[in-house]
PDB file of C-alpha atoms in Angstrom:
ATOM      1  CA  MET B   1      31.921 -29.963 -28.054  1.00 41.00           C
ATOM      2  CA  PRO B   2      28.567 -29.183 -30.267  1.00 44.00           C
ATOM      3  CA  ARG B   3      26.792 -26.441 -29.001  1.00 43.00           C
ATOM      4  CA  LYS B   4      22.996 -27.428 -27.981  1.00 44.00           C
ATOM      5  CA  THR B   5      20.071 -25.859 -29.020  1.00 44.00           C
ATOM      6  CA  ASN B   6      17.475 -24.092 -27.077  1.00 43.00           C
ATOM      7  CA  ASP B   7      14.943 -26.695 -27.692  1.00 42.00           C
ATOM      8  CA  VAL B   8      16.972 -29.570 -26.193  1.00 40.00           C
ATOM      9  CA  THR B   9      18.464 -27.791 -23.307  1.00 41.00           C
ATOM     10  CA  ARG B  10      15.713 -27.013 -20.709  1.00 43.00           C
ATOM     11  CA  SER B  11      16.039 -25.946 -17.548  1.00 43.00           C
ATOM     12  CA  GLN B  12      13.652 -27.575 -14.696  1.00 49.00           C
ATOM     13  CA  SER B  13      11.688 -24.647 -14.309  1.00 52.00           C
ATOM     14  CA  GLY B  14      10.724 -24.866 -18.560  1.00 57.00           C
ATOM     15  CA  ARG B  15      12.714 -21.650 -18.600  1.00 61.00           C
ATOM     16  CA  LYS B  16      14.826 -21.334 -21.690  1.00 61.00           C
ATOM     17  CA  PRO B  17      18.934 -21.294 -21.181  1.00 59.00           C
ATOM     18  CA  VAL B  18      20.722 -18.462 -22.439  1.00 61.00           C
ATOM     19  CA  GLU B  19      23.034 -18.935 -25.006  1.00 60.00           C
ATOM     20  CA  HIS B  20      26.230 -16.795 -25.412  1.00 59.00           C
ATOM     21  CA  GLY B  21      28.158 -17.863 -28.408  1.00 68.00           C
ATOM     22  CA  ALA B  22      29.239 -21.268 -27.773  1.00 80.00           C
ATOM     23  CA  VAL B  23      28.745 -21.149 -24.180  1.00 85.00           C
ATOM     24  CA  HIS B  24      25.731 -22.453 -22.471  1.00 85.00           C
ATOM     25  CA  VAL B  25      24.659 -20.706 -19.410  1.00 88.00           C
ATOM     26  CA  PRO B  26      22.271 -22.606 -17.291  1.00 88.00           C
ATOM     27  CA  ALA B  27      19.376 -21.371 -15.676  1.00 90.00           C
ATOM     28  CA  PRO B  28      18.152 -21.256 -12.050  1.00 90.00           C
ATOM     29  CA  GLY B  29      17.743 -24.950 -11.175  1.00 88.00           C
ATOM     30  CA  GLU B  30      19.798 -26.462 -13.855  1.00 87.00           C
ATOM     31  CA  GLY B  31      23.795 -27.624 -13.761  1.00 88.00           C
ATOM     32  CA  LYS B  32      25.796 -25.854 -11.275  1.00 89.00           C
ATOM     33  CA  ARG B  33      22.802 -23.671 -10.199  1.00 91.00           C
ATOM     34  CA  GLY B  34      21.047 -26.620  -8.956  1.00 90.00           C
ATOM     35  CA  GLU B  35      21.502 -29.755  -7.043  1.00 91.00           C
ATOM     36  CA  GLN B  36      25.319 -29.962  -8.525  1.00 90.00           C
ATOM     37  CA  GLY B  37      26.121 -26.449  -7.123  1.00 92.00           C
ATOM     38  CA  TYR B  38      27.932 -25.378  -3.969  1.00 94.00           C
ATOM     39  CA  LEU B  39      25.514 -24.610  -1.162  1.00 93.00           C
ATOM     40  CA  GLY B  40      26.901 -21.176  -0.526  1.00 94.00           C
ATOM     41  CA  TYR B  41      26.369 -20.455  -3.899  1.00 94.00           C
ATOM     42  CA  LEU B  42      22.686 -21.920  -3.797  1.00 94.00           C
ATOM     43  CA  LEU B  43      21.695 -19.989  -0.697  1.00 95.00           C
ATOM     44  CA  ARG B  44      22.911 -16.753  -2.534  1.00 95.00           C
ATOM     45  CA  GLN B  45      20.940 -17.549  -5.496  1.00 95.00           C
ATOM     46  CA  ALA B  46      17.864 -18.251  -3.726  1.00 96.00           C
ATOM     47  CA  HIS B  47      18.556 -14.739  -1.323  1.00 95.00           C
ATOM     48  CA  ALA B  48      18.819 -12.965  -5.006  1.00 96.00           C
ATOM     49  CA  ALA B  49      15.672 -14.451  -6.335  1.00 96.00           C
ATOM     50  CA  VAL B  50      13.735 -13.987  -2.981  1.00 96.00           C
ATOM     51  CA  ARG B  51      15.036 -10.432  -2.672  1.00 96.00           C
ATOM     52  CA  LEU B  52      13.829  -9.255  -6.361  1.00 97.00           C
ATOM     53  CA  THR B  53      10.535 -11.028  -5.830  1.00 97.00           C
ATOM     54  CA  MET B  54      10.201  -9.143  -2.246  1.00 97.00           C
ATOM     55  CA  GLU B  55      10.985  -5.823  -4.214  1.00 97.00           C
ATOM     56  CA  ARG B  56       8.601  -6.285  -6.858  1.00 97.00           C
ATOM     57  CA  THR B  57       5.864  -7.088  -4.223  1.00 97.00           C
ATOM     58  CA  LEU B  58       6.644  -4.366  -2.071  1.00 98.00           C
ATOM     59  CA  ALA B  59       7.044  -1.632  -4.989  1.00 97.00           C
ATOM     60  CA  ASP B  60       3.906   0.047  -4.819  1.00 96.00           C
ATOM     61  CA  LEU B  61       3.860   0.331  -1.122  1.00 97.00           C
ATOM     62  CA  GLY B  62       7.173   2.754  -1.478  1.00 96.00           C
ATOM     63  CA  VAL B  63       9.073   0.581   0.580  1.00 97.00           C
ATOM     64  CA  THR B  64      12.369  -1.643  -0.268  1.00 96.00           C
ATOM     65  CA  SER B  65      13.764  -5.207   1.235  1.00 96.00           C
ATOM     66  CA  PRO B  66      16.404  -3.258   3.207  1.00 97.00           C
ATOM     67  CA  GLN B  67      13.632  -0.672   4.578  1.00 98.00           C
ATOM     68  CA  PHE B  68      11.539  -4.034   5.187  1.00 98.00           C
ATOM     69  CA  ALA B  69      14.158  -5.361   7.245  1.00 97.00           C
ATOM     70  CA  VAL B  70      14.745  -2.318   9.196  1.00 98.00           C
ATOM     71  CA  LEU B  71      11.052  -1.776  10.128  1.00 98.00           C
ATOM     72  CA  THR B  72      10.730  -5.677  10.819  1.00 98.00           C
ATOM     73  CA  MET B  73      13.708  -5.253  13.899  1.00 98.00           C
ATOM     74  CA  LEU B  74      12.093  -2.162  14.899  1.00 97.00           C
ATOM     75  CA  ASN B  75       8.952  -3.850  15.402  1.00 98.00           C
ATOM     76  CA  ALA B  76      10.817  -7.034  16.740  1.00 97.00           C
ATOM     77  CA  TYR B  77      13.309  -4.988  18.911  1.00 97.00           C
ATOM     78  CA  PRO B  78      12.171  -1.495  19.647  1.00 95.00           C
ATOM     79  CA  GLY B  79      14.881   1.147  20.843  1.00 93.00           C
ATOM     80  CA  LEU B  80      17.815  -0.164  18.567  1.00 94.00           C
ATOM     81  CA  SER B  81      20.506   2.221  17.527  1.00 93.00           C
ATOM     82  CA  GLY B  82      21.180   2.396  13.857  1.00 93.00           C
ATOM     83  CA  ALA B  83      24.116   0.542  14.666  1.00 94.00           C
ATOM     84  CA  ASP B  84      22.356  -2.301  16.378  1.00 96.00           C
ATOM     85  CA  VAL B  85      19.833  -2.370  12.952  1.00 97.00           C
ATOM     86  CA  ALA B  86      22.775  -2.715  10.660  1.00 97.00           C
ATOM     87  CA  ARG B  87      23.980  -5.705  12.350  1.00 96.00           C
ATOM     88  CA  LEU B  88      20.652  -7.416  12.229  1.00 96.00           C
ATOM     89  CA  THR B  89      19.864  -6.138   8.917  1.00 96.00           C
ATOM     90  CA  PHE B  90      22.988  -7.239   7.606  1.00 94.00           C
ATOM     91  CA  LEU B  91      23.662  -3.501   6.184  1.00 97.00           C
ATOM     92  CA  THR B  92      26.169  -1.164   6.326  1.00 97.00           C
ATOM     93  CA  PRO B  93      25.833   1.277   8.930  1.00 96.00           C
ATOM     94  CA  GLN B  94      25.870   4.221   5.835  1.00 97.00           C
ATOM     95  CA  THR B  95      23.008   2.358   4.047  1.00 97.00           C
ATOM     96  CA  VAL B  96      20.857   2.138   7.480  1.00 97.00           C
ATOM     97  CA  GLY B  97      21.842   5.782   8.324  1.00 96.00           C
ATOM     98  CA  VAL B  98      19.897   6.313   4.993  1.00 97.00           C
ATOM     99  CA  ILE B  99      16.771   4.292   5.705  1.00 98.00           C
ATOM    100  CA  ILE B 100      16.893   5.645   8.959  1.00 97.00           C
ATOM    101  CA  ARG B 101      16.598   9.133   8.052  1.00 96.00           C
ATOM    102  CA  ASN B 102      13.990   8.382   5.379  1.00 97.00           C
ATOM    103  CA  LEU B 103      11.885   6.578   7.429  1.00 97.00           C
ATOM    104  CA  ALA B 104      12.023   8.843  10.010  1.00 97.00           C
ATOM    105  CA  ARG B 105      11.278  12.112   7.655  1.00 97.00           C
ATOM    106  CA  ASP B 106       7.914   9.414   6.416  1.00 96.00           C
ATOM    107  CA  GLY B 107       6.911   9.458   9.924  1.00 97.00           C
ATOM    108  CA  ALA B 108       7.220   6.104  10.109  1.00 97.00           C
ATOM    109  CA  ILE B 109       9.914   5.806  12.868  1.00 97.00           C
ATOM    110  CA  VAL B 110      11.119   8.085  15.640  1.00 96.00           C
ATOM    111  CA  MET B 111      13.997   8.577  17.365  1.00 93.00           C
ATOM    112  CA  THR B 112      14.539   8.899  21.245  1.00 88.00           C
ATOM    113  CA  PRO B 113      17.712   9.478  23.178  1.00 82.00           C
ATOM    114  CA  HIS B 114      19.196   6.487  25.117  1.00 75.00           C
ATOM    115  CA  PRO B 115      18.534   7.157  28.868  1.00 77.00           C
ATOM    116  CA  VAL B 116      21.913   6.695  30.034  1.00 80.00           C
ATOM    117  CA  HIS B 117      23.941   7.358  27.163  1.00 75.00           C
ATOM    118  CA  GLY B 118      22.709  10.355  25.521  1.00 70.00           C
ATOM    119  CA  ARG B 119      24.612  10.254  22.170  1.00 78.00           C
ATOM    120  CA  ILE B 120      22.809   6.893  21.237  1.00 79.00           C
ATOM    121  CA  GLN B 121      19.796   7.258  19.258  1.00 87.00           C
ATOM    122  CA  GLN B 122      17.034   4.558  19.841  1.00 92.00           C
ATOM    123  CA  TRP B 123      14.328   3.891  16.983  1.00 95.00           C
ATOM    124  CA  THR B 124      11.088   2.956  17.242  1.00 95.00           C
ATOM    125  CA  LEU B 125       8.120   2.351  14.851  1.00 97.00           C
ATOM    126  CA  THR B 126       5.241   5.044  15.058  1.00 98.00           C
ATOM    127  CA  PRO B 127       1.723   4.555  14.524  1.00 98.00           C
ATOM    128  CA  ARG B 128       1.885   4.941  10.814  1.00 98.00           C
ATOM    129  CA  GLY B 129       5.298   2.980  10.714  1.00 98.00           C
ATOM    130  CA  ALA B 130       3.316   0.096  12.072  1.00 98.00           C
ATOM    131  CA  THR B 131       0.576   0.174   9.748  1.00 98.00           C
ATOM    132  CA  LEU B 132       2.861   0.269   6.660  1.00 98.00           C
ATOM    133  CA  LEU B 133       4.904  -2.652   8.100  1.00 98.00           C
ATOM    134  CA  LYS B 134       1.457  -4.307   8.730  1.00 98.00           C
ATOM    135  CA  ALA B 135       0.545  -3.783   4.874  1.00 98.00           C
ATOM    136  CA  CYS B 136       4.084  -5.152   3.878  1.00 98.00           C
ATOM    137  CA  ARG B 137       4.009  -8.354   6.378  1.00 98.00           C
ATOM    138  CA  GLN B 138       0.846  -9.310   4.330  1.00 97.00           C
ATOM    139  CA  ARG B 139       2.507  -9.371   0.946  1.00 97.00           C
ATOM    140  CA  VAL B 140       5.710 -10.840   2.368  1.00 97.00           C
ATOM    141  CA  LEU B 141       3.648 -13.726   4.119  1.00 97.00           C
ATOM    142  CA  GLU B 142       2.110 -14.491   0.765  1.00 96.00           C
ATOM    143  CA  LEU B 143       5.990 -14.848  -0.416  1.00 96.00           C
ATOM    144  CA  GLU B 144       6.787 -16.876   2.754  1.00 96.00           C
ATOM    145  CA  LYS B 145       3.709 -19.445   1.842  1.00 96.00           C
ATOM    146  CA  ARG B 146       5.302 -19.744  -1.563  1.00 96.00           C
ATOM    147  CA  LEU B 147       8.463 -20.706  -0.553  1.00 96.00           C
ATOM    148  CA  ALA B 148       7.312 -23.098   1.959  1.00 97.00           C
ATOM    149  CA  ARG B 149       4.648 -24.438  -0.146  1.00 97.00           C
ATOM    150  CA  LYS B 150       6.299 -27.848  -1.173  1.00 96.00           C
ATOM    151  CA  LEU B 151       7.283 -28.609   2.674  1.00 96.00           C
ATOM    152  CA  ASP B 152       5.539 -30.304   5.332  1.00 97.00           C
ATOM    153  CA  SER B 153       5.705 -28.425   8.529  1.00 96.00           C
ATOM    154  CA  LYS B 154       8.500 -30.655   9.751  1.00 98.00           C
ATOM    155  CA  ALA B 155      10.523 -30.102   6.627  1.00 97.00           C
ATOM    156  CA  GLU B 156      10.080 -26.440   6.943  1.00 97.00           C
ATOM    157  CA  THR B 157      11.127 -26.367  10.833  1.00 97.00           C
ATOM    158  CA  THR B 158      14.224 -28.372   9.797  1.00 97.00           C
ATOM    159  CA  ILE B 159      14.776 -25.983   7.235  1.00 96.00           C
ATOM    160  CA  ARG B 160      14.680 -23.049   9.500  1.00 96.00           C
ATOM    161  CA  ARG B 161      16.574 -24.583  11.980  1.00 97.00           C
ATOM    162  CA  TRP B 162      19.331 -25.707   9.617  1.00 96.00           C
ATOM    163  CA  LEU B 163      19.891 -21.983   8.081  1.00 95.00           C
ATOM    164  CA  ALA B 164      19.678 -20.407  11.985  1.00 95.00           C
ATOM    165  CA  GLU B 165      22.500 -22.908  13.034  1.00 95.00           C
ATOM    166  CA  ILE B 166      24.488 -22.217   9.770  1.00 93.00           C
ATOM    167  CA  ALA B 167      24.628 -18.275  10.988  1.00 91.00           C
ATOM    168  CA  ALA B 168      25.247 -19.345  14.292  1.00 92.00           C
ATOM    169  CA  ASP B 169      27.782 -21.361  13.710  1.00 93.00           C
ATOM    170  CA  LEU B 170      29.573 -19.500  11.039  1.00 92.00           C
ATOM    171  CA  GLN B 171      29.446 -15.954  12.985  1.00 87.00           C
ATOM    172  CA  GLU B 172      32.110 -17.379  15.422  1.00 76.00           C
ATOM    173  CA  ASP B 173      34.693 -17.533  12.356  1.00 69.00           C
TER     174      ASP B 173
END
């Protein structure tokens, strides 16, 4: 099969595809990286793009995507244990342990012992942590607006419901 040139093969996004020898590597939105792709792959591709953009957006605040996820869950559900945070953020307990130590060291969260099970450590945001999360959320909300910019409210609600149902349904497996 003849090799395509870069001016002939452009993705829908307008980016030039990458050529590796005679193999054409499609850009996001093209071929199996587009509408022809597996749903699971497309979800992962979208997640990777969102996470990279979020990392860049939060970098000057000194916050990573996983740290933002931990702060968000502790804000939503104060008093979570490290194990609970790991489950909610899809991070390993080891990673959450490092994140929690760093956030506690920086004064963003504080630990209190569980009232019944003294060995369980419960984590909550401090005022400093709430201020940091607020700054992060302003930036992340801009990213959320960008993600939904081509959707009307009904389509956005449908997609949110669909994604939540996938997680709930597949958790049973």
